XYZ file of C-alpha atoms in Angstrom:
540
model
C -12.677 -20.085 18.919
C -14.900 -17.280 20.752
C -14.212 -14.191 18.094
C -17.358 -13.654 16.116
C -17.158 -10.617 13.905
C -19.006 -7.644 14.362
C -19.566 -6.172 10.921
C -19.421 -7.469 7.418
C -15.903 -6.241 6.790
C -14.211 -8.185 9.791
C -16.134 -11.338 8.197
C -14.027 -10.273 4.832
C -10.952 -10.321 6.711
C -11.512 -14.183 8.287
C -12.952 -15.207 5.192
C -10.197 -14.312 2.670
C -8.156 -16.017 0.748
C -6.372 -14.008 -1.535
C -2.919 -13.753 -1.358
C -2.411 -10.424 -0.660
C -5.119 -8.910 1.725
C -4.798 -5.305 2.730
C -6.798 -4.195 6.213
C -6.913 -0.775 6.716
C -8.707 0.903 9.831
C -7.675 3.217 12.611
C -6.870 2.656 15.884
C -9.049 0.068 18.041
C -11.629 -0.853 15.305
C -10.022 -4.267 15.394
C -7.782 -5.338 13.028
C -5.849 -7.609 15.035
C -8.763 -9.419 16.197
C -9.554 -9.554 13.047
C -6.426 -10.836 11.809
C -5.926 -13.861 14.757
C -9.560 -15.345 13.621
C -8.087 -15.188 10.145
C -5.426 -17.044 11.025
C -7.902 -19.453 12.961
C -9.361 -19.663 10.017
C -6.579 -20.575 7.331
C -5.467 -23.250 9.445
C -8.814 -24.966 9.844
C -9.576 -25.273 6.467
C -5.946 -26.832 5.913
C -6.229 -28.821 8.662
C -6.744 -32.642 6.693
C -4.435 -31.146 3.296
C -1.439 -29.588 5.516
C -1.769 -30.731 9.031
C 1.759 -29.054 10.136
C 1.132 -25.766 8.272
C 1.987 -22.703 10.720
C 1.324 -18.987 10.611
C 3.544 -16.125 11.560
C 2.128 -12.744 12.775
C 4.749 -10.271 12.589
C 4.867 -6.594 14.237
C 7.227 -4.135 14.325
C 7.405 -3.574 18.037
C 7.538 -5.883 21.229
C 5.120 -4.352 22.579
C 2.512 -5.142 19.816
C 3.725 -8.633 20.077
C 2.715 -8.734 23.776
C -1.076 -7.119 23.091
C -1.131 -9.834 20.378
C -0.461 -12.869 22.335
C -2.389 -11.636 25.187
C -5.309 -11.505 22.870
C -4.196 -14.735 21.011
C -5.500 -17.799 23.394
C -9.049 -17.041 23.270
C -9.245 -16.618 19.683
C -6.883 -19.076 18.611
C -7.856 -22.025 20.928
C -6.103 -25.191 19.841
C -4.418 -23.513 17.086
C -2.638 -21.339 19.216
C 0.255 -23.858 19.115
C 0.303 -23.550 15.396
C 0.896 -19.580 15.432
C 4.022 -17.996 16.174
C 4.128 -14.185 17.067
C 7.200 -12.338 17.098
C 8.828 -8.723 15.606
C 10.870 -9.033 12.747
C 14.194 -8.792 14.668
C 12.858 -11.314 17.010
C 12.684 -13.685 14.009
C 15.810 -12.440 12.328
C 17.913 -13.233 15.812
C 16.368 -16.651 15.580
C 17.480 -17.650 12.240
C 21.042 -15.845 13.133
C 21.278 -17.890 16.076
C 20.207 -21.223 14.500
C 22.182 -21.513 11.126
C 24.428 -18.327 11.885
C 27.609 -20.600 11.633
C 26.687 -20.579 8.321
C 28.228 -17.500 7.841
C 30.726 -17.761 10.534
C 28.755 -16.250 12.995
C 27.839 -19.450 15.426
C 26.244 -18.808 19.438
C 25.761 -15.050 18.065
C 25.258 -12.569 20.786
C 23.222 -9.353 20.498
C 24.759 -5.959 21.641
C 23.787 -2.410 21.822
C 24.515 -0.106 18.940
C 27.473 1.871 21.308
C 29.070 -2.013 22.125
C 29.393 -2.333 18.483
C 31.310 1.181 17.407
C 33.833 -0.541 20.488
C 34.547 -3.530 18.072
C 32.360 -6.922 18.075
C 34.221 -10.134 18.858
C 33.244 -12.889 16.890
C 30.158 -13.820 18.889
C 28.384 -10.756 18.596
C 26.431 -8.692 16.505
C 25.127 -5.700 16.384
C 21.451 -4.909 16.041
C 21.006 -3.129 12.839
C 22.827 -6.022 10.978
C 20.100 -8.799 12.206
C 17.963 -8.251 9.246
C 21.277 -8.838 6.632
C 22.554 -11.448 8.539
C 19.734 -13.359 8.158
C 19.303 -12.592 4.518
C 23.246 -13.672 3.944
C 22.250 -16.880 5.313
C 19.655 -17.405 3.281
C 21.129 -16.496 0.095
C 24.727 -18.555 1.433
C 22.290 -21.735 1.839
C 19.695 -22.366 -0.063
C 18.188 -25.229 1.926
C 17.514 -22.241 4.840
C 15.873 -20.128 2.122
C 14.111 -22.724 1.315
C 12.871 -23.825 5.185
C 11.594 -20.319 5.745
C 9.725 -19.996 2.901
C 7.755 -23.120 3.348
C 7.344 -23.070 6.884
C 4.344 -20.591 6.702
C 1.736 -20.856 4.965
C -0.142 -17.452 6.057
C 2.099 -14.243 6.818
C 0.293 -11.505 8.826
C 2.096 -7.993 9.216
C 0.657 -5.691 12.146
C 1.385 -2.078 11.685
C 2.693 -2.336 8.360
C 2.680 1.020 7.736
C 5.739 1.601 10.070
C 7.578 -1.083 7.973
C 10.867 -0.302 6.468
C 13.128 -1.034 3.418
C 14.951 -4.368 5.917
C 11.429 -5.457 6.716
C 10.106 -5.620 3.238
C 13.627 -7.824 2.298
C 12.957 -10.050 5.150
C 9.065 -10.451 3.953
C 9.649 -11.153 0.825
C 12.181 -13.823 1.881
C 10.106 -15.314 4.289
C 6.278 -14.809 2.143
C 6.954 -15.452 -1.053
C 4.903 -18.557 -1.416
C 3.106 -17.905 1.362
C -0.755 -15.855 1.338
C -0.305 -11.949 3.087
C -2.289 -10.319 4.995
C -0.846 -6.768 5.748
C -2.762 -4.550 8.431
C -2.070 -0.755 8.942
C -2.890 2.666 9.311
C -1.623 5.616 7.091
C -2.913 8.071 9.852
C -0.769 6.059 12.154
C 2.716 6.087 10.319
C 4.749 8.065 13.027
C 8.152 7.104 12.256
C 8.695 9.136 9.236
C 11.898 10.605 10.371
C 13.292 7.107 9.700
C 13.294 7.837 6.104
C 16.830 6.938 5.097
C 15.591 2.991 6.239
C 12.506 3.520 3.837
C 9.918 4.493 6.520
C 7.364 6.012 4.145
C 3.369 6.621 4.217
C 3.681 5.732 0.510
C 4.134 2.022 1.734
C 0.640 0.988 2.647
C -0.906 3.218 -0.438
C 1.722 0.689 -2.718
C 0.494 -2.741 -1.061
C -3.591 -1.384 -1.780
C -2.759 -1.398 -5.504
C -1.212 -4.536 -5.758
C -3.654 -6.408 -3.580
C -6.647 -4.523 -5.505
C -10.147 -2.748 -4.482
C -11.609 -6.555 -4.116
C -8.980 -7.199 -1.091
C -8.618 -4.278 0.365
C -10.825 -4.389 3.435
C -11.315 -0.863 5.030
C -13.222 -1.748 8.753
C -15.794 0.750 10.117
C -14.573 3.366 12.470
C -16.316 1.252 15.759
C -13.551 1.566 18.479
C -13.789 -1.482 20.326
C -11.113 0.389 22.658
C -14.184 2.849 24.176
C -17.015 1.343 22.387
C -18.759 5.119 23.417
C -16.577 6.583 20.488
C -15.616 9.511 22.161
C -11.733 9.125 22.783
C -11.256 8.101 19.076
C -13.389 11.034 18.027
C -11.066 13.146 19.716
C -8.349 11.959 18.298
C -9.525 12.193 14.754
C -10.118 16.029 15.555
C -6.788 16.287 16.787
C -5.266 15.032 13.563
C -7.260 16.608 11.588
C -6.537 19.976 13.589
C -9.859 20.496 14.455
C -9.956 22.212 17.851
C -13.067 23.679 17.557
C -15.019 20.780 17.185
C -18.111 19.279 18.742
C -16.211 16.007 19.656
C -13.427 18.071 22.108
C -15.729 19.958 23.101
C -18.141 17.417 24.363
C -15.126 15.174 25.688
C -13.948 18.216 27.750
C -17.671 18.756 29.052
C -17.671 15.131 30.038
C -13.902 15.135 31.656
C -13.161 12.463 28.934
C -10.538 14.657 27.826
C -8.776 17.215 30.876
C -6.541 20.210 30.178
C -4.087 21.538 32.722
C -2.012 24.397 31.617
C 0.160 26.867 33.265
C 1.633 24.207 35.416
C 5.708 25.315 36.350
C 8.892 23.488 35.436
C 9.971 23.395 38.775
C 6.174 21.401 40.153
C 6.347 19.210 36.884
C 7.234 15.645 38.543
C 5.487 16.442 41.573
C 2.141 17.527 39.659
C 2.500 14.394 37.084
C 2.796 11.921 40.099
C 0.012 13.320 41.649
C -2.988 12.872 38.394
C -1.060 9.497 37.946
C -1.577 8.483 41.718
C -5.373 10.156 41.405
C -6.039 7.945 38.449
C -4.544 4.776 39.545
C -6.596 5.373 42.642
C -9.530 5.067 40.917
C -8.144 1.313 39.530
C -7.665 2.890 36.430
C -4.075 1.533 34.583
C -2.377 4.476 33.617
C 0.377 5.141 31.015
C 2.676 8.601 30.662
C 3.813 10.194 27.537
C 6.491 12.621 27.733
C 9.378 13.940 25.005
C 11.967 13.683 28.199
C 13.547 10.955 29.678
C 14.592 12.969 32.718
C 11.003 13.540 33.951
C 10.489 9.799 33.572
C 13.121 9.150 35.409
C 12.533 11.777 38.158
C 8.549 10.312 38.149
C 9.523 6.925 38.767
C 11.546 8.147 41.963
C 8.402 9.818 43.084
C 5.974 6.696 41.937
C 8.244 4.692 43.980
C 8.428 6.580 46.765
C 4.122 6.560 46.671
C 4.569 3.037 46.992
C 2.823 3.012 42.900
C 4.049 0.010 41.146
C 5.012 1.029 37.487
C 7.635 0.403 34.902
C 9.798 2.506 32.156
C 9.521 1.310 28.516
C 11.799 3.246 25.962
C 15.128 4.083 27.731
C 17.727 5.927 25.259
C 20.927 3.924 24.421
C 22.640 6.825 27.353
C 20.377 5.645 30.053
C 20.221 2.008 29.034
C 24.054 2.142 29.055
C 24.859 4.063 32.467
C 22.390 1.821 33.642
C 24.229 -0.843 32.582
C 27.410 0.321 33.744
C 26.294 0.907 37.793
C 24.282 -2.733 37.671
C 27.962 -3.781 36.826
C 29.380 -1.921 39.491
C 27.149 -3.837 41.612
C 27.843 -7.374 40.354
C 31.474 -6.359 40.886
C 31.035 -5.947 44.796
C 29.325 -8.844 45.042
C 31.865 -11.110 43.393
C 29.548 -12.032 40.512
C 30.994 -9.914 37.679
C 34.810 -9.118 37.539
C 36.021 -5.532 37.318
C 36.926 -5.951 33.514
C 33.444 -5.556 32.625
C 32.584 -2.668 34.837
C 35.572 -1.054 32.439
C 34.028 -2.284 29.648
C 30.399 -1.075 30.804
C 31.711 2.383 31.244
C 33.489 2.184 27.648
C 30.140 1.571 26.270
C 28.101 4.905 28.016
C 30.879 6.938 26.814
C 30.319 5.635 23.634
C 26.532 6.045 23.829
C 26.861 9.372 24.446
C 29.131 10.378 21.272
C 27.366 10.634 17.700
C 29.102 9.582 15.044
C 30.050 5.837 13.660
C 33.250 6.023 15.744
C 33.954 5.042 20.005
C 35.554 8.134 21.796
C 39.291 7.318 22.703
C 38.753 7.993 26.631
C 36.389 4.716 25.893
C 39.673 2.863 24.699
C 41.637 4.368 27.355
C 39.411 3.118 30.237
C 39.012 -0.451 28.574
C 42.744 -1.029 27.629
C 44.173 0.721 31.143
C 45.714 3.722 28.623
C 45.486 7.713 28.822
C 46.532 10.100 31.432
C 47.427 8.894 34.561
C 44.963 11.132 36.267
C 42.048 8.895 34.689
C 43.834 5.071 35.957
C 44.012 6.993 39.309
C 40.463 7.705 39.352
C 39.288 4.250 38.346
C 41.823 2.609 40.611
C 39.816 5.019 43.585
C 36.729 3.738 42.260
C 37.450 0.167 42.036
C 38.684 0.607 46.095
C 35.606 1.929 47.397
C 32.833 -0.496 45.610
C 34.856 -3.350 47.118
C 34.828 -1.559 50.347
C 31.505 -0.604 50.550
C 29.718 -1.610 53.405
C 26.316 -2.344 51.746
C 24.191 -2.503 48.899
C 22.784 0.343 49.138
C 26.518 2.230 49.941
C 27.251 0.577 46.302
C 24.625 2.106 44.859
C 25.747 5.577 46.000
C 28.971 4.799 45.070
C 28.080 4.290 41.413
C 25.547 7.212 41.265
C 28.560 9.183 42.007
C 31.272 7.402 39.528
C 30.475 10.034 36.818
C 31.663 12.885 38.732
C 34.020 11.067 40.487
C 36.307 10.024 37.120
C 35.455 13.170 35.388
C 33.895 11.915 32.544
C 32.680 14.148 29.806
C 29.649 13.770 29.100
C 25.667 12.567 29.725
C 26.210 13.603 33.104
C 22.718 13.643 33.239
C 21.443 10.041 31.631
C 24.106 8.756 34.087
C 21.845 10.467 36.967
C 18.716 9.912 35.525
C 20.378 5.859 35.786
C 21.006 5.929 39.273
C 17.855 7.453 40.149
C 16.142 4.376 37.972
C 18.654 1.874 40.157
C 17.365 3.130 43.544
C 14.202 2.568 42.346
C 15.304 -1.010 41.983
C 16.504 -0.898 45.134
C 13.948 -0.225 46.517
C 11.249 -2.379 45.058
C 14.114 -5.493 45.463
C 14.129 -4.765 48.931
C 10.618 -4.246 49.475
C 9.160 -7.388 47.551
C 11.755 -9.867 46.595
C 12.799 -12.889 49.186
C 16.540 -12.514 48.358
C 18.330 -13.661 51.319
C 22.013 -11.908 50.680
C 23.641 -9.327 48.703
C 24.246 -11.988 45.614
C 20.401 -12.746 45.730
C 19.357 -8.545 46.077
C 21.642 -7.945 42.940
C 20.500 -10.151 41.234
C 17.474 -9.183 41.380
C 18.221 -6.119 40.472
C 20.319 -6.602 37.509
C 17.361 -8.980 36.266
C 15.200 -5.525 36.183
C 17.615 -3.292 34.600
C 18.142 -5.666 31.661
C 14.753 -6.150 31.130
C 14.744 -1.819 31.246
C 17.950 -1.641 29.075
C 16.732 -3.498 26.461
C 14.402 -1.688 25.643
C 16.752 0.628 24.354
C 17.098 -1.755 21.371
C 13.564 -3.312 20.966
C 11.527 -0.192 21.747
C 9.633 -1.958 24.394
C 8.753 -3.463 28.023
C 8.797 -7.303 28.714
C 6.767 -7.216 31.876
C 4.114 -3.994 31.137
C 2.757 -3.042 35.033
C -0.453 -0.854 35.256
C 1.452 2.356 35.484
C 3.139 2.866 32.636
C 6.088 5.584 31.585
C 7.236 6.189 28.436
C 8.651 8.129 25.306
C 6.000 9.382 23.092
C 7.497 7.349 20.400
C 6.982 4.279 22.945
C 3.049 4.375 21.625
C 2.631 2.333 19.663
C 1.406 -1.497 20.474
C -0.105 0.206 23.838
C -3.030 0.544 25.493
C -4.327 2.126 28.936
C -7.418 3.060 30.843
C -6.107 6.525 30.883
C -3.044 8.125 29.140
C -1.461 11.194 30.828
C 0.595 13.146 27.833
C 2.974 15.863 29.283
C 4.092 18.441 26.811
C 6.914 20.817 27.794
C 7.861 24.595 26.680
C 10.440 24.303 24.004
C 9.461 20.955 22.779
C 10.770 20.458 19.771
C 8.112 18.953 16.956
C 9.959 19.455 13.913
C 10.539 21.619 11.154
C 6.580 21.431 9.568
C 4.370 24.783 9.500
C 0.570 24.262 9.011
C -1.071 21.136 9.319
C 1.921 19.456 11.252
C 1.464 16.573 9.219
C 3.651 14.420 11.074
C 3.204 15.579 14.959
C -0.792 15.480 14.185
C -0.239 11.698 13.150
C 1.792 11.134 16.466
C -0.629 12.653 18.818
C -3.807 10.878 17.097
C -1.638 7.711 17.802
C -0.915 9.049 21.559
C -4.367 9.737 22.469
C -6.245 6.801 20.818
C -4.256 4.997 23.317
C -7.155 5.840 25.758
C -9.574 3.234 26.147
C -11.611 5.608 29.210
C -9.650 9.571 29.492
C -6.956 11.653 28.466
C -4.835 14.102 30.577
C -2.732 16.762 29.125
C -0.691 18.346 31.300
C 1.393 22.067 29.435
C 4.319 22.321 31.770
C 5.379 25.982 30.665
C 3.851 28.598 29.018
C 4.852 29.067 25.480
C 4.078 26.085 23.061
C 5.472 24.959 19.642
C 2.412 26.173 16.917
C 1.418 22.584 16.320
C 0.206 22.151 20.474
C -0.425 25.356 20.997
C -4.186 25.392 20.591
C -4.372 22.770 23.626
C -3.003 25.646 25.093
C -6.278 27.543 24.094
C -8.784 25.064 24.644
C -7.379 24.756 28.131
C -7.964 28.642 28.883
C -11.084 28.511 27.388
């Protein structure tokens, strides 16, 4: 192992063992390194009593899973094998899909939220009920309870803060005769609005009691993200609302922190894609923050067409699903997906796009060949023409048209926003992949929208490029050189007044992303109270 610790509160952290450690600290001060040498720790010292013990390092998103195992080699060295790092749904999925006959639920499949208001066959499950499942099986066989409970003997929980009321079942499950060690942030607890799945601040504050002053291990405010501790200065002023401070001020002297306002709706993607293409020039990785999926998807058309390799994290179920639906269309032309499941894809977005527990009945019309005849008509015209088309590229146009083209009611927009994603697909496919025929280009481009679409359920990116797009919700478990964070006119940030609690938390956890500059772009001109002074400070 190469991690030595850098104050006398990270050696707390790799030296403890209590059984409930609490690490507090903010953003880049190193809790997770922290954390991995603990668990490089624990298992040396059991090496000779427990040679087989293991240790599970939970987060709540993928893509604090994939910072974590990047990070996980070096400090783990030959106890890497020993570790295993994974979200909690991750390890839910894996105990439904290994004693899920159990319960009757054998080879389980995983489908979107909108699949699952269509009716599940017996394979598949829907996301939200991973967490019971798995607890079902436990309680249904008591030799599974009993295999999870002893097969770790150190639990670590990354961003615990953001845990909810199915996390803490699954943890106590899994932990209870195992040691915790529970990392998190209170100023980082951005998912609030979750409430109703017991996403509450009060968590952490409840796990410091019970672990007690003596193990709860509050690291110093170093950034080891931009060891200069400017960015995180700035983003402590910005949650604590303090616009007039030395730290922004000195930031925006130094162009660590840039403010463009007054920049028009209509120049938005073209004035994003040009700081994004300025700062990758300067081989600087770069990830964008924005409340709107159609600007990402409008950006990634003109990233694309700049020749700037990037990727989308965060699609909403809407875009995941009309995504889904044209990559369908396309497996249809090419023989490798049957025209039953292009129905059933298109079932699914107009499901997506309807609140409410219940499918639409157009999505049982177009699935079961029912309705008005006007809508079998329209399907039958679109079925014609993607086995007529001509190319690839004709089937993509043909699908970016479909919406219109069978009068569907709604999301006209996601659906667009899809098939400007797809050409960008296309594109890239064409340009760098050595598929040799249409069965090879599809795939290839199916391959990319799945690992795009499901990120609609795991809040994440499998295969994180240097230029990243994203949801400002998609923060956390990310890091870049430089973060670019667009805020619109009429953005909506809640119902707070005066100190914006929640939408100060979020945009300290936006811009401590930063490990080198910040760029906020104002699109617009009037701003909701709790951005406006950016506003300000940019006129100023």
């Amino acid at each position: 192992m190469t991690f030595a610790p850098q104050n006398p509160e990270q050696q707390r952290v790799v030296a403890t063992q209590a059984e409930l450690t609490v690490v507090l600290g903010g953003a880049g001060v190193g809790k997770t390194t922290s954390a991995l040498a603990a668990a490089h720790a624990h298992l040396e010292r059991v090496a000779e009593s427990e040679p087989h013990d293991r240790v599970l390092f939970l987060s709540f998103s993928r893509s604090s899973v994939a910072r974590i195992a990047s990070r996980a080699n070096e400090i783990l060295g030959r106890r890497g094998s020993q570790v295993d790092i994974m979200t909690f749904h991750s390890l839910a999925f894996s105990v439904v899909r290994r004693f899920g006959n159990l319960v009757g639920h054998g080879d389980a499949v995983l489908v979107s939220p909108a699949r699952e208001k269509l009716g599940l066959a017996q394979h598949e499950i829907g996301y939200s009920r991973l967490i019971p499942l798995t607890l079902e099986i436990a309680q249904a066989a008591p030799a599974v309870a009993e295999h999870l409970r002893t097969r770790w003997g150190l639990v670590i929980v990354d961003e615990f803060q953001d845990t909810g009321d199915a996390q803490q079942d699954l943890l106590q499950l899994i932990a209870r005769d195992s040691r915790l060690i529970l990392l998190g942030d209170p100023n980082q607890c951005i998912y609030t609005f979750l409430a109703e799945d017991g996403v509450r601040v009060e968590r952490i504050d409840e796990a410091c009691s019970a672990a007690g002053a003596e193990n709860t291990i509050l690291l110093p405010e170093t950034s080891f993200r931009d060891p200069s501790g400017i960015i995180p200065a700035v983003a402590n002023a910005i949650r604590g609302r303090l616009f007039d401070s030395e730290a922004i001020a000195a930031a925006i002297q130094d162009e660590r922190l840039v403010i463009q306002d007054g920049i028009p709706l209509s120049d938005e993607t073209s004035h994003v894609a040009r700081v994004v293409s300025e700062l990758a020039a300067e081989d600087m990785g770069v990830a964008v923050f924005t409340h709107h999926n159609d600007m990402l998807a409008a950006l990634s058309d003109a990233l694309e067409a700049d020749g700037i390799e990037h990727e989308v994290a965060g699609l909403s179920d809407a875009l995941a699903a009309a995504l889904d639906a044209q990559t369908a269309m396309a497996r249809f032309h090419t023989g490798d997906g049957t025209w039953e499941i292009v129905l059933e894809a298109i079932a699914v977005f107009l499901t997506s796009a309807q609140r409410g527990q219940k499918a639409p009945p157009i999505a049982y019309q177009v699935m079961n060949g029912s309705g008005p005849t006007t809508l079998q008509a329209r399907l039958s015209a679109l079925r014609e023409r993607l086995s007529e088309a001509g190319s690839i590229r004709e089937v993509i146009e043909v699908a970016a048209t479909a919406h219109d083209a069978l009068g569907l009611p709604q999301k006209s927009g996601a659906w667009q926003q899809a098939a400007t994603l797809l050409s960008v697909m296309y594109a890239r496919a064409a340009r760098t992949s050595s598929a040799r025929d249409d069965h090879q280009m599809v795939a290839a481009i199916c391959a990319e929208a799945r690992e795009a679409s499901y990120a609609a359920l795991t809040d994440s990116a499998l295969s994180p490029r240097e230029v990243q797009l994203m949801n400002l919700y998609q923060t956390k478990g990310r890091e870049a050189d430089a973060t670019v964070v667009v805020l619109r006119e009429g953005d909506f940030m809640g119902y707070e007044s005066e100190p914006f609690p929640t939408t100060s938390r979020l945009l300290y956890v936006v811009f401590s992303r930063a490990r080198h500059k910040i760029v906020v772009l104002l699109v617009g001109n009037r701003f909701h109270a709790a951005v406006a002074p950016l506003a300000a400070l940019a006129a100023n």
